[in-house]
CSV table of C-alpha atoms and ligand atoms in Angstrom, one decimal:
chain,number,residue,atom,x,y,z
A,95,MET,CA,127.8,-78.2,35.0
A,96,SER,CA,129.2,-79.9,38.0
A,97,ASP,CA,131.9,-83.2,37.5
A,98,MET,CA,130.1,-86.6,38.1
A,99,ILE,CA,133.8,-88.7,37.6
A,100,GLU,CA,136.8,-86.6,39.1
A,101,LEU,CA,140.2,-88.6,39.1
A,102,ARG,CA,143.3,-87.1,40.8
A,103,ASN,CA,146.8,-87.9,40.0
A,104,VAL,CA,145.2,-91.9,39.9
A,105,CYS,CA,147.9,-94.5,39.9
A,106,ARG,CA,148.1,-98.5,39.9
A,107,PHE,CA,150.9,-100.2,39.3
A,108,PHE,CA,151.5,-104.0,39.0
A,109,GLN,CA,155.0,-105.5,40.0
A,110,ASN,CA,155.9,-107.8,36.4
A,111,SER,CA,155.7,-111.5,38.0
A,112,LYS,CA,157.4,-112.9,35.6
A,113,ASN,CA,160.1,-111.3,37.3
A,114,MET,CA,159.4,-112.1,41.0
A,115,PHE,CA,162.1,-114.1,41.7
A,116,GLN,CA,164.8,-112.1,40.6
A,117,LYS,CA,166.5,-108.7,41.4
A,118,ASP,CA,164.8,-106.5,39.5
A,119,LYS,CA,161.3,-106.3,40.4
A,120,ARG,CA,160.1,-104.2,37.8
A,121,GLU,CA,156.3,-102.5,38.6
A,122,VAL,CA,154.2,-102.2,35.3
A,123,ARG,CA,153.3,-98.0,35.6
A,124,ALA,CA,149.6,-99.3,33.7
A,125,VAL,CA,148.0,-96.2,35.3
A,126,ASP,CA,150.2,-93.2,36.4
A,127,ASP,CA,149.1,-90.3,37.5
A,128,ILE,CA,146.0,-89.4,35.7
A,129,THR,CA,144.1,-86.4,36.8
A,130,PHE,CA,140.7,-85.6,34.4
A,131,SER,CA,137.3,-85.3,35.1
A,132,ILE,CA,133.5,-86.1,33.3
A,133,LYS,CA,130.8,-83.5,33.6
A,134,GLU,CA,127.8,-84.6,34.3
A,135,GLY,CA,125.9,-85.7,31.1
A,136,GLU,CA,129.1,-85.6,29.3
A,137,ILE,CA,131.0,-88.1,27.1
A,138,VAL,CA,134.4,-88.2,27.4
A,139,GLY,CA,136.4,-90.3,24.6
A,140,LEU,CA,139.5,-92.0,26.6
A,141,VAL,CA,142.1,-93.0,23.1
A,142,GLY,CA,145.1,-95.1,23.2
A,143,GLU,CA,146.9,-97.9,21.2
A,144,SER,CA,146.7,-101.2,23.1
A,145,GLY,CA,148.2,-101.7,26.1
A,146,SER,CA,148.2,-97.7,26.7
A,147,GLY,CA,146.1,-98.6,30.5
A,148,LYS,CA,142.7,-97.5,29.3
A,149,THR,CA,141.2,-101.1,30.5
A,150,THR,CA,142.8,-101.1,34.0
A,151,LEU,CA,141.8,-96.9,34.2
A,152,ALA,CA,137.8,-98.2,33.5
A,153,ARG,CA,138.5,-101.5,35.6
A,154,VAL,CA,140.1,-98.8,39.1
A,155,LEU,CA,136.6,-96.9,38.2
A,156,LEU,CA,134.2,-99.8,38.7
A,157,SER,CA,136.4,-100.7,42.1
A,158,LEU,CA,137.2,-103.5,40.3
A,159,THR,CA,141.3,-103.1,40.8
A,160,LYS,CA,142.9,-101.2,43.6
A,161,MET,CA,144.7,-98.0,43.2
A,162,THR,CA,148.1,-97.8,44.4
A,163,SER,CA,147.2,-94.0,45.0
A,164,GLY,CA,145.3,-90.7,44.4
A,165,SER,CA,141.5,-90.1,44.5
A,166,VAL,CA,139.2,-91.0,42.6
A,167,VAL,CA,135.0,-89.3,43.5
A,168,ILE,CA,132.2,-90.5,41.7
A,169,ASP,CA,129.0,-88.8,41.7
A,170,GLY,CA,130.2,-87.4,45.5
A,171,VAL,CA,131.3,-90.5,46.3
A,172,ASP,CA,134.9,-90.9,47.5
A,173,LEU,CA,135.9,-94.3,46.7
A,174,SER,CA,138.8,-94.3,49.0
A,175,LYS,CA,136.4,-93.6,51.9
A,176,ALA,CA,132.8,-95.4,50.6
A,177,THR,CA,131.1,-97.1,52.9
A,178,ASN,CA,129.0,-100.3,51.4
A,179,LYS,CA,125.8,-98.1,51.5
A,180,ASP,CA,127.7,-96.0,49.0
A,181,MET,CA,129.1,-98.6,46.6
A,182,ASP,CA,125.8,-100.0,46.5
A,183,LYS,CA,124.7,-97.0,45.3
A,184,LEU,CA,127.5,-96.4,42.6
A,185,HIS,CA,127.1,-100.6,41.3
A,186,ARG,CA,123.4,-99.2,40.1
A,187,GLU,CA,124.3,-96.0,39.2
A,188,ILE,CA,127.5,-97.2,36.7
A,189,ALA,CA,126.9,-99.7,34.3
A,190,VAL,CA,129.5,-101.2,31.6
A,191,VAL,CA,129.6,-102.6,28.7
A,192,PHE,CA,133.2,-104.4,27.4
A,193,GLN,CA,134.2,-105.4,24.1
A,194,ASP,CA,133.4,-109.0,23.6
A,195,PRO,CA,129.9,-110.0,23.6
A,196,ALA,CA,130.5,-113.2,25.3
A,197,SER,CA,131.7,-111.6,28.5
A,198,ASN,CA,128.7,-109.1,28.7
A,199,LEU,CA,126.4,-112.0,28.6
A,200,ASN,CA,125.8,-115.8,29.7
A,201,PRO,CA,126.3,-118.4,26.7
A,202,ARG,CA,123.3,-120.3,28.9
A,203,GLU,CA,121.1,-118.0,29.8
A,204,THR,CA,118.3,-116.5,27.6
A,205,VAL,CA,118.4,-112.5,27.1
A,206,GLU,CA,115.6,-112.1,29.2
A,207,SER,CA,117.0,-113.8,32.3
A,208,SER,CA,120.8,-112.1,31.4
A,209,ILE,CA,118.8,-108.8,31.4
A,210,MET,CA,116.8,-109.5,34.7
A,211,ARG,CA,119.4,-111.1,36.6
A,212,PRO,CA,121.5,-107.4,37.9
A,213,MET,CA,117.7,-106.7,38.4
A,214,LEU,CA,117.2,-109.0,40.7
A,215,ILE,CA,120.4,-109.0,42.3
A,216,HIS,CA,119.8,-105.8,43.5
A,217,GLY,CA,116.1,-106.9,45.0
A,218,GLU,CA,113.7,-105.8,42.5
A,219,ARG,CA,110.8,-108.4,42.1
A,220,LYS,CA,110.7,-110.3,38.9
A,221,ALA,CA,107.3,-109.2,37.8
A,222,GLN,CA,108.7,-105.6,37.8
A,223,ALA,CA,111.9,-106.8,36.5
A,224,LYS,CA,110.6,-108.5,33.6
A,225,GLN,CA,108.5,-105.8,32.7
A,226,LYS,CA,111.6,-103.8,32.9
A,227,ALA,CA,113.4,-105.9,30.4
A,228,ARG,CA,110.7,-105.5,27.9
A,229,GLU,CA,111.2,-101.5,28.3
A,230,VAL,CA,115.1,-101.5,27.9
A,231,LEU,CA,115.0,-103.9,24.6
A,232,GLU,CA,112.8,-101.6,23.2
A,233,MET,CA,115.3,-99.1,24.1
A,234,VAL,CA,117.7,-100.4,22.3
A,235,LYS,CA,115.8,-101.4,19.0
A,236,MET,CA,115.2,-104.6,19.0
A,237,ASP,CA,112.3,-107.0,19.1
A,238,LEU,CA,110.9,-108.5,22.1
A,239,ARG,CA,110.5,-112.0,20.2
A,240,TYR,CA,114.6,-111.8,20.9
A,241,LEU,CA,113.8,-112.1,24.6
A,242,ASP,CA,113.3,-115.7,24.7
A,243,SER,CA,116.7,-116.2,22.2
A,244,PHE,CA,120.4,-117.3,23.2
A,245,PRO,CA,123.2,-115.5,22.5
A,246,HIS,CA,124.2,-117.9,20.0
A,247,GLN,CA,121.7,-117.2,17.5
A,248,LEU,CA,122.5,-113.4,17.9
A,249,SER,CA,124.8,-111.4,15.4
A,250,GLY,CA,127.7,-109.2,17.1
A,251,GLY,CA,125.4,-106.0,17.0
A,252,GLN,CA,122.6,-107.6,18.4
A,253,LEU,CA,124.6,-109.3,21.3
A,254,GLN,CA,125.8,-105.4,21.8
A,255,ARG,CA,122.3,-104.3,22.3
A,256,ILE,CA,121.6,-107.1,24.6
A,257,ALA,CA,124.5,-106.2,26.6
A,258,ILE,CA,123.7,-102.3,26.4
A,259,ALA,CA,120.6,-103.1,27.3
A,260,ARG,CA,121.5,-105.0,30.6
A,261,ALA,CA,123.5,-101.9,31.3
A,262,LEU,CA,120.2,-99.8,31.2
A,263,ALA,CA,118.7,-102.1,33.1
A,264,LEU,CA,119.1,-100.8,36.8
A,265,SER,CA,118.7,-96.8,35.2
A,266,PRO,CA,122.5,-96.2,35.4
A,267,LYS,CA,123.9,-92.4,35.5
A,268,ILE,CA,127.3,-93.3,34.1
A,269,MET,CA,128.0,-96.1,31.1
A,270,ILE,CA,131.7,-97.4,31.1
A,271,LEU,CA,131.9,-98.7,27.5
A,272,ASP,CA,135.3,-100.4,26.9
A,273,GLU,CA,135.8,-101.2,22.9
A,274,PRO,CA,131.9,-101.4,22.5
A,275,THR,CA,132.4,-101.6,18.6
A,276,SER,CA,135.8,-102.9,18.2
A,277,ALA,CA,134.5,-106.3,17.1
A,278,LEU,CA,131.9,-105.1,15.6
A,279,ASP,CA,131.8,-104.4,11.5
A,280,VAL,CA,132.1,-101.1,10.5
A,281,SER,CA,128.2,-100.8,9.6
A,282,VAL,CA,127.3,-102.3,12.5
A,283,GLN,CA,129.8,-99.7,14.5
A,284,ALA,CA,127.8,-97.0,13.2
A,285,GLN,CA,124.7,-97.9,14.3
A,286,ILE,CA,125.6,-98.9,17.6
A,287,LEU,CA,127.5,-95.5,17.8
A,288,ASN,CA,124.3,-93.8,17.0
A,289,LEU,CA,122.1,-95.9,19.3
A,290,LEU,CA,124.4,-94.9,22.2
A,291,LEU,CA,124.3,-91.3,21.3
A,292,ASP,CA,120.5,-91.4,21.3
A,293,LEU,CA,120.4,-92.9,24.7
A,294,GLN,CA,122.7,-90.4,26.4
A,295,GLU,CA,120.7,-87.8,24.7
A,296,ARG,CA,117.0,-88.7,25.9
A,297,MET,CA,118.3,-89.9,29.0
A,298,GLY,CA,121.3,-87.5,30.0
A,299,LEU,CA,123.6,-90.3,31.2
A,300,THR,CA,127.8,-89.6,31.0
A,301,TYR,CA,129.7,-91.3,29.1
A,302,LEU,CA,133.7,-93.1,29.3
A,303,ILE,CA,134.0,-94.3,26.2
A,304,ILE,CA,137.3,-96.2,25.8
A,305,THR,CA,138.6,-97.2,22.2
A,306,HIS,CA,141.9,-97.4,20.6
A,307,ASP,CA,139.9,-95.9,16.9
A,308,LEU,CA,140.0,-92.1,17.2
A,309,ASN,CA,137.4,-92.0,14.6
A,310,VAL,CA,134.8,-93.5,17.0
A,311,ILE,CA,136.3,-91.1,19.8
A,312,LYS,CA,135.9,-87.9,17.3
A,313,TYR,CA,132.2,-89.7,16.5
A,314,ILE,CA,130.9,-89.7,19.8
A,315,SER,CA,132.6,-87.6,22.5
A,316,ASP,CA,132.7,-83.8,23.9
A,317,ARG,CA,135.8,-83.8,25.4
A,318,ILE,CA,139.0,-87.0,24.5
A,319,ALA,CA,141.7,-87.7,26.6
A,320,VAL,CA,145.1,-89.8,24.8
A,321,MET,CA,146.6,-91.9,27.2
A,322,TYR,CA,150.2,-93.4,26.0
A,323,LEU,CA,151.9,-96.1,28.5
A,324,GLY,CA,149.8,-95.5,31.3
A,325,LYS,CA,150.3,-91.4,30.8
A,326,LEU,CA,147.4,-89.1,29.9
A,327,VAL,CA,149.2,-86.7,27.3
A,328,GLU,CA,146.6,-84.6,26.1
A,329,PHE,CA,143.1,-84.0,26.8
A,330,GLY,CA,140.9,-80.9,25.5
A,331,PRO,CA,137.5,-80.6,23.8
A,332,THR,CA,136.8,-82.6,20.5
A,333,GLU,CA,136.7,-79.8,17.8
A,334,GLU,CA,140.2,-78.9,19.4
A,335,VAL,CA,142.2,-81.9,20.1
A,336,GLY,CA,140.2,-84.2,17.3
A,337,VAL,CA,140.9,-81.5,15.0
A,338,HIS,CA,144.5,-79.5,16.3
A,339,PRO,CA,146.4,-82.1,18.4
A,340,ALA,CA,149.1,-80.2,20.0
A,341,HIS,CA,150.9,-83.9,21.5
A,342,PRO,CA,152.7,-85.4,19.0
A,343,TYR,CA,151.4,-88.9,19.5
A,344,THR,CA,147.9,-87.9,19.3
A,345,LYS,CA,149.3,-86.5,15.5
A,346,GLY,CA,150.5,-89.6,15.2
A,347,LEU,CA,146.9,-91.5,16.0
A,348,MET,CA,145.6,-88.9,13.6
A,349,ASP,CA,147.5,-89.8,10.5
A,350,ALA,CA,147.6,-93.7,11.3
A,351,ALA,CA,143.9,-93.5,11.0
A,352,PRO,CA,141.6,-93.3,8.3
A,353,ILE,CA,140.5,-89.8,7.5
A,354,LEU,CA,136.9,-89.0,7.9
A,355,ASP,CA,137.2,-85.0,8.5
A,356,PRO,CA,138.2,-83.1,4.8
A,357,ARG,CA,139.3,-80.5,6.8
A,358,LEU,CA,142.6,-82.6,7.4
A,359,ARG,CA,143.3,-83.6,4.1
A,360,GLY,CA,146.6,-82.7,2.7
A,361,ARG,CA,148.1,-81.6,5.9
A,362,GLU,CA,151.6,-83.1,7.0
A,363,LYS,CA,151.8,-86.1,8.6
A,364,VAL,CA,153.8,-87.4,11.6
A,365,ILE,CA,153.0,-91.0,10.9
A,366,MET,CA,154.5,-92.8,13.9
A,367,GLU,CA,157.9,-95.3,13.1
A,368,GLY,CA,158.1,-98.2,15.7
A,369,ASP,CA,156.5,-100.0,17.8
A,370,PRO,CA,153.9,-98.8,19.9
A,371,GLY,CA,156.3,-98.9,22.8
A,372,SER,CA,156.7,-101.4,26.3
A,373,LEU,CA,155.5,-100.3,29.8
A,374,MET,CA,158.6,-102.8,30.4
A,375,ASN,CA,161.5,-100.1,29.8
A,376,VAL,CA,159.8,-96.7,30.5
A,377,GLY,CA,162.9,-94.4,30.7
A,378,ALA,CA,163.4,-91.4,32.9
A,379,GLY,CA,162.0,-89.4,30.1
A,380,CYS,CA,159.4,-88.5,27.6
A,381,ARG,CA,157.4,-92.1,27.1
A,382,PHE,CA,156.8,-91.0,23.6
A,383,TYR,CA,160.5,-90.3,22.9
A,384,ALA,CA,161.8,-93.1,21.2
A,385,ARG,CA,159.0,-92.7,18.7
A,386,CYS,CA,159.0,-88.2,18.3
A,387,LYS,CA,160.8,-86.9,15.3
A,388,TYR,CA,160.0,-84.0,17.6
A,389,ALA,CA,162.0,-84.9,20.4
A,390,THR,CA,165.1,-83.4,21.8
A,391,GLU,CA,167.6,-83.8,24.9
A,392,GLU,CA,165.1,-82.7,27.4
A,393,CYS,CA,162.9,-85.4,26.0
A,394,LYS,CA,165.7,-87.7,26.9
A,395,LEU,CA,166.0,-86.5,30.5
A,396,ASN,CA,162.9,-85.2,31.9
A,397,ASP,CA,159.3,-86.8,32.1
A,398,PRO,CA,156.8,-83.3,30.5
A,399,THR,CA,154.0,-82.6,33.1
A,400,GLN,CA,150.5,-81.2,31.9
A,401,ILE,CA,150.8,-77.5,30.6
A,402,LYS,CA,148.0,-76.1,29.6
A,403,LEU,CA,147.6,-74.4,26.2
A,404,SER,CA,144.2,-72.9,26.8
A,405,ASP,CA,141.4,-72.9,29.5
A,406,VAL,CA,139.8,-76.0,28.6
A,407,HIS,CA,143.3,-77.5,26.2
A,408,GLN,CA,145.9,-79.2,28.1
A,409,VAL,CA,149.3,-81.4,27.0
A,410,ALA,CA,151.7,-83.6,28.5
A,411,CYS,CA,155.2,-81.8,26.1
A,412,PHE,CA,157.8,-79.7,26.1
A,413,HIS,CA,157.7,-79.0,22.6
A,414,PRO,CA,153.5,-79.2,21.5
A,415,LEU,CA,152.7,-78.8,17.9
A,416,LYS,CA,150.8,-75.1,16.6
A,417,ILE,CA,147.6,-75.0,17.2
B,758,ADP,N1,146.2,-107.5,36.8
B,758,ADP,C1,147.5,-107.5,36.0
B,758,ADP,N2,149.0,-108.0,36.2
B,758,ADP,C2,149.8,-107.1,35.8
B,758,ADP,N3,150.0,-106.4,34.7
B,758,ADP,C3,148.8,-105.9,34.0
B,758,ADP,C4,147.4,-106.5,34.3
B,758,ADP,N4,146.4,-105.9,34.3
B,758,ADP,C5,147.0,-104.7,33.6
B,758,ADP,N5,148.7,-105.4,33.4
B,758,ADP,C6,149.2,-104.1,32.5
B,758,ADP,O1,148.8,-102.8,32.5
B,758,ADP,C7,149.3,-102.3,30.7
B,758,ADP,C8,147.9,-101.6,30.3
B,758,ADP,O2,147.1,-103.0,30.0
B,758,ADP,P1,145.1,-102.2,29.6
B,758,ADP,O3,145.0,-101.7,30.6
B,758,ADP,O4,144.5,-103.4,29.6
B,758,ADP,O5,145.7,-101.3,28.5
B,758,ADP,P2,144.5,-100.9,26.7
B,758,ADP,O6,143.3,-101.4,28.0
B,758,ADP,O7,144.7,-99.5,27.1
B,758,ADP,O8,144.8,-101.9,26.2
B,758,ADP,C9,149.5,-104.0,30.0
B,758,ADP,O9,151.0,-103.8,29.9
B,758,ADP,C10,149.6,-104.9,30.8
B,758,ADP,O10,150.1,-105.8,30.7
B,759,SF4,S1,158.2,-83.9,24.9
B,759,SF4,FE1,159.3,-84.4,23.8
B,759,SF4,S2,159.9,-86.7,23.1
B,759,SF4,FE2,157.1,-86.3,24.2
B,759,SF4,S3,156.4,-85.5,23.1
B,759,SF4,FE3,156.7,-84.0,23.4
B,759,SF4,S4,158.2,-83.5,21.8
B,759,SF4,FE4,158.2,-85.9,21.5
B,760,MG,MG1,141.4,-102.3,26.8
């Protein structure tokens, strides 16, 4: 299957504004040399603690922020060479759902007009948009009586369904979901994940789903990408990365998450020590050095590059765990 999204050496650095008038203007390397791809119809889960650069990467894909360097090709369109026409095409093809229902919907708009707005912006006729609003509401399994509701009248789960309905209105090929279930109760989370899986299967959508919750990722994704302080530290099929992680950080994330998978009970744990770390004091070596119980002198001095453990599984670590 062909690649729907291809990232090559993507970087997004920020100048730290607090230091603007100081001599040591430090760069925040929020996204640092990220390379991976997402195939058409695939679900890739991007996981990492808060501050690891996940949202910045999503914003690059959505053209909401410019890359510092690197290349992104989405459905054949190279973002750095895209014409206005290409960008129009991509705006229709890529839908986004954020964590916070409030940022997805305007509080003063009814559900119907929230869903219709992107269609009207893209030049669809009102009658058509009205009809489509009904269709997508049914697709997210909500009663049509909610068309006249306002966001404050709906629960968190219902709001996320509406956000998904609105995202579907332009018949996208790709959905970028940034922590879509993080604000929801666990029972509602499962319903939303099942809805997303159902929609993906029915419509052959391509998903990039971002979360800090490894259990969510393991449940829904075909492949898992793990980020730590701006770096992609591991990438591979869910059945490998999710069961036999090779990077000590991935293993640490797994050990910190409640164990839902019986195959993993009773294994040795690598629970991580220390804070998530900060992009402000990244040294020359491995960014996970200070928290890693396998660290050696080599890890302190050098930044590990990606190595292939198999055709499909890659890791950036000098001493990957045995898989
Ligand atoms: N516009 C910005 N200006 C400066 N720094 C930013 C900006 N956006 C994000 N960052 C920094 O980039 C890092 C990654 O942030 P983010 O992408 O939001 O991570 P995540 O989504 O994984 O929590 C953080 O250190 C954050 O402070
Ligand atoms: S490179 Fe070294 S410090 Fe980094 S994760 Fe691997 S073993 Fe740990
Ligand atoms: Mg984020």
